[in-house]
Coordinates of C-alpha atoms in Angstrom, one line a residue:
M216 CA -32.2 3.8 99.5
S217 CA -30.8 7.1 100.9
E218 CA -34.3 7.8 102.2
F219 CA -34.1 4.9 104.6
L220 CA -31.0 6.3 106.2
T221 CA -32.4 9.7 107.3
P222 CA -33.7 10.5 110.8
V223 CA -36.7 12.2 109.2
F224 CA -37.8 8.8 107.7
W225 CA -37.5 6.9 110.9
A226 CA -39.2 9.7 112.9
G227 CA -42.1 9.6 110.4
L228 CA -42.3 5.8 110.6
L229 CA -42.6 5.9 114.4
Q230 CA -45.2 8.6 114.1
I231 CA -47.3 6.5 111.7
I232 CA -47.1 3.5 114.0
A233 CA -48.0 5.5 117.1
I234 CA -50.9 7.2 115.4
D235 CA -52.3 4.0 114.1
L236 CA -52.0 2.3 117.5
V237 CA -53.7 5.1 119.4
L238 CA -56.5 5.6 117.0
S239 CA -57.3 1.9 116.2
G240 CA -58.6 0.8 119.6
D241 CA -62.2 1.4 118.6
N242 CA -61.7 -0.6 115.4
A243 CA -60.5 -3.6 117.5
V244 CA -63.6 -3.4 119.6
V245 CA -65.8 -3.4 116.4
I246 CA -64.0 -6.6 115.2
A247 CA -64.7 -8.4 118.4
L248 CA -68.4 -7.3 118.6
A249 CA -69.1 -8.2 114.9
C250 CA -67.8 -11.7 115.4
R251 CA -68.9 -12.6 118.9
R252 CA -71.9 -14.8 117.8
L253 CA -69.9 -16.8 115.3
Q254 CA -68.7 -20.3 116.1
P255 CA -65.0 -20.4 117.2
E256 CA -63.9 -21.9 113.9
Q257 CA -65.9 -19.3 112.0
R258 CA -64.7 -16.5 114.2
K259 CA -61.1 -16.8 113.0
I260 CA -62.2 -16.8 109.3
G261 CA -64.5 -13.8 109.8
I262 CA -61.8 -11.8 111.6
F263 CA -59.1 -12.7 108.9
W264 CA -61.2 -11.7 105.9
G265 CA -62.9 -8.8 107.6
V266 CA -59.5 -7.3 108.6
A267 CA -58.0 -8.1 105.2
G268 CA -60.8 -6.2 103.5
A269 CA -60.7 -3.3 105.9
V270 CA -56.9 -3.0 105.7
S271 CA -56.9 -3.1 101.9
L272 CA -59.6 -0.3 101.8
R273 CA -57.6 1.8 104.4
V274 CA -54.4 1.5 102.4
V275 CA -56.1 2.7 99.2
L276 CA -57.8 5.6 101.1
T277 CA -54.7 6.6 102.9
A278 CA -52.6 6.6 99.6
F279 CA -55.4 8.7 97.9
A280 CA -55.4 11.1 100.8
A281 CA -51.6 11.5 100.8
S282 CA -51.6 12.2 97.1
L283 CA -54.3 14.9 97.5
L284 CA -52.3 16.7 100.2
G285 CA -50.0 18.2 97.6
Y286 CA -52.8 20.6 96.5
P287 CA -53.2 24.1 98.1
W288 CA -55.5 24.3 101.1
L289 CA -55.8 20.6 101.7
K290 CA -52.9 20.3 104.1
L291 CA -54.2 23.3 105.9
I292 CA -57.7 21.9 106.2
G293 CA -56.4 18.5 107.1
G294 CA -54.2 19.9 109.8
L295 CA -57.2 21.7 111.4
L296 CA -59.3 18.6 111.2
L297 CA -56.5 16.6 112.8
L298 CA -56.3 19.1 115.6
W299 CA -60.0 18.4 116.3
I300 CA -59.5 14.6 116.1
G301 CA -56.8 15.0 118.8
V302 CA -59.2 16.9 121.0
K303 CA -62.0 14.4 120.5
L304 CA -59.6 11.6 121.5
L305 CA -59.4 13.1 125.0
L306 CA -63.0 14.0 125.5
P307 CA -65.4 11.8 127.6
D308 CA -66.8 8.9 125.6
G309 CA -70.3 9.5 124.2
E310 CA -73.2 7.2 124.9
G311 CA -74.3 4.6 122.5
E312 CA -70.8 3.9 121.1
H313 CA -70.0 0.5 119.6
E314 CA -73.6 -0.3 118.9
I315 CA -72.6 -3.0 116.4
N316 CA -75.1 -5.8 115.7
P317 CA -73.3 -9.1 116.0
A318 CA -73.3 -11.1 112.7
T319 CA -74.5 -14.7 112.5
S320 CA -72.5 -15.6 109.4
V321 CA -68.9 -15.2 108.3
A322 CA -70.1 -13.0 105.3
G323 CA -72.1 -10.8 107.6
A324 CA -69.2 -10.4 110.0
V325 CA -66.8 -9.5 107.2
K326 CA -69.3 -6.9 105.8
T327 CA -69.8 -5.4 109.2
I328 CA -66.1 -5.1 109.9
I329 CA -65.3 -3.5 106.5
V330 CA -68.2 -1.0 106.7
A331 CA -67.6 -0.1 110.3
D332 CA -63.8 0.3 109.7
F333 CA -64.5 2.5 106.7
V334 CA -66.7 4.8 108.8
M335 CA -64.4 4.9 111.8
S336 CA -61.1 5.3 109.9
V337 CA -61.2 8.9 108.7
D338 CA -59.1 10.0 111.6
N339 CA -56.5 7.2 111.0
V340 CA -56.4 8.1 107.3
I341 CA -55.8 11.8 107.9
G342 CA -53.3 11.3 110.7
V343 CA -51.2 8.7 108.9
A344 CA -51.2 10.6 105.6
G345 CA -50.1 13.7 107.5
A346 CA -47.3 11.9 109.2
A347 CA -46.1 10.3 105.9
G348 CA -45.9 13.7 104.2
D349 CA -45.0 13.3 100.5
S350 CA -43.4 9.8 100.9
L351 CA -45.5 7.0 99.6
V352 CA -42.6 4.6 100.5
L353 CA -42.8 5.7 104.2
L354 CA -46.6 5.4 104.0
G355 CA -46.5 1.9 102.7
I356 CA -43.9 0.7 105.2
G357 CA -45.6 2.4 108.1
L358 CA -49.0 0.8 107.3
A359 CA -47.3 -2.6 106.7
V360 CA -45.7 -2.5 110.1
S361 CA -48.5 -1.0 112.2
I362 CA -51.5 -2.8 110.9
P363 CA -50.4 -6.4 111.8
V364 CA -49.4 -5.1 115.3
I365 CA -52.9 -3.6 115.7
V366 CA -54.6 -6.8 114.5
W367 CA -52.7 -9.3 116.7
S368 CA -52.2 -7.2 119.8
S369 CA -55.3 -5.0 119.8
Q370 CA -56.6 -6.3 123.1
V371 CA -53.2 -5.7 124.8
I372 CA -53.1 -2.2 123.4
M373 CA -56.6 -1.4 124.6
K374 CA -55.9 -2.7 128.1
S375 CA -52.7 -0.7 128.2
M376 CA -54.6 2.4 127.3
E377 CA -57.1 1.8 130.1
R378 CA -54.4 1.1 132.6
F379 CA -52.2 4.0 131.5
P380 CA -54.4 6.8 130.2
V381 CA -51.3 8.9 129.6
I382 CA -50.7 6.8 126.4
V383 CA -53.9 8.4 125.0
T384 CA -52.8 11.8 126.1
L385 CA -49.4 11.4 124.4
G386 CA -51.1 10.1 121.3
A387 CA -53.4 13.2 121.2
G388 CA -50.4 15.4 121.6
L389 CA -48.7 13.6 118.7
L390 CA -51.7 14.4 116.5
G391 CA -51.3 18.1 117.5
W392 CA -47.6 18.0 116.5
V393 CA -48.4 16.3 113.1
A394 CA -51.3 18.8 112.5
G395 CA -48.9 21.7 113.0
G396 CA -46.5 20.3 110.5
M397 CA -49.3 19.7 108.0
I398 CA -50.5 23.3 108.3
V399 CA -47.2 25.0 107.7
G400 CA -46.4 22.4 105.0
D401 CA -49.4 23.6 102.9
P402 CA -48.2 24.9 99.4
L403 CA -49.9 28.2 100.2
L404 CA -47.5 28.8 103.1
R405 CA -44.4 27.2 101.6
V406 CA -42.9 30.5 100.3
W407 CA -43.7 32.2 103.6
M408 CA -42.2 29.4 105.6
M409 CA -38.9 29.5 103.6
A410 CA -38.4 33.1 104.8
Q411 CA -38.9 32.1 108.5
P412 CA -36.2 31.0 110.9
G413 CA -35.6 27.3 111.3
W414 CA -37.3 27.1 114.7
M415 CA -40.7 28.2 113.3
R416 CA -41.8 24.7 112.1
P417 CA -41.2 22.9 115.4
A418 CA -42.7 25.9 117.2
V419 CA -45.9 25.5 115.3
G420 CA -45.8 21.8 116.2
V421 CA -45.5 22.6 119.8
L422 CA -48.4 25.1 119.5
G423 CA -50.5 22.3 117.9
V424 CA -49.8 20.1 121.0
G425 CA -50.8 22.9 123.3
L426 CA -54.0 23.6 121.4
V427 CA -55.1 19.9 121.5
L428 CA -54.4 19.4 125.2
G429 CA -55.6 22.8 126.3
L430 CA -58.9 22.7 124.3
A431 CA -59.6 19.1 125.3
R432 CA -59.1 20.0 128.9
L433 CA -61.4 23.0 128.6
L434 CA -64.2 21.2 126.8
G435 CA -63.8 18.1 129.0
R436 CA -64.3 20.2 132.1
R437 CA -67.4 21.7 130.7
A438 CA -68.8 18.3 129.6
V439 CA -68.2 16.7 133.0
A440 CA -68.9 19.6 135.2
G441 CA -70.3 18.4 138.5
S442 CA -69.8 14.7 137.6
G443 CA -66.5 14.2 139.4
R444 CA -64.7 12.7 136.3
Q445 CA -61.3 14.0 135.4
I446 CA -59.8 14.7 131.9
L447 CA -56.2 13.7 131.6

């Protein structure tokens, strides 16, 4: 029970919820697209079972990823990958996204939602596992809290992100912060980190934030050169 009383636990819980909210907007779109040709009464059934299957699969994958992060090199690699996920979050959307064929049956919609969520959830899995650190309790509570919020308020979240793009920028910065913590938390660097001053870990987190925002801005400017669009 003492774990629940620490600021580290609550900070990690808030990070998990924030990461899931920021990275699950596309998953909510997939759910809507997959079920849009179903009858209204079938739509609710398709969404329920599709989300239930996708959530179950994501919980298993995230727990598996979290257990692997105790091995040397994996946190280092995961942190670097998470930095790139943060960068991609801020880059201009590519063409042809969300090309989901609408299903004509509940079973087809459920299958589409589960498969699409599996393909699109790599970033969520890595980000949430990194924020949870070595605590499976924190991981379970974080997913239990954030996933229902995503399912029932996904449209509100997506509209908020469109209206206030700074939410996405803050989310990408959070991924950079978590990535920095993952990298310095790798077993290969543990002994070296123990010999460093206390400000080193947060400094690496700040560096991760700067790398994500800076690299996204640089690549975004190159991608939209001459188009008049602006990267936040």
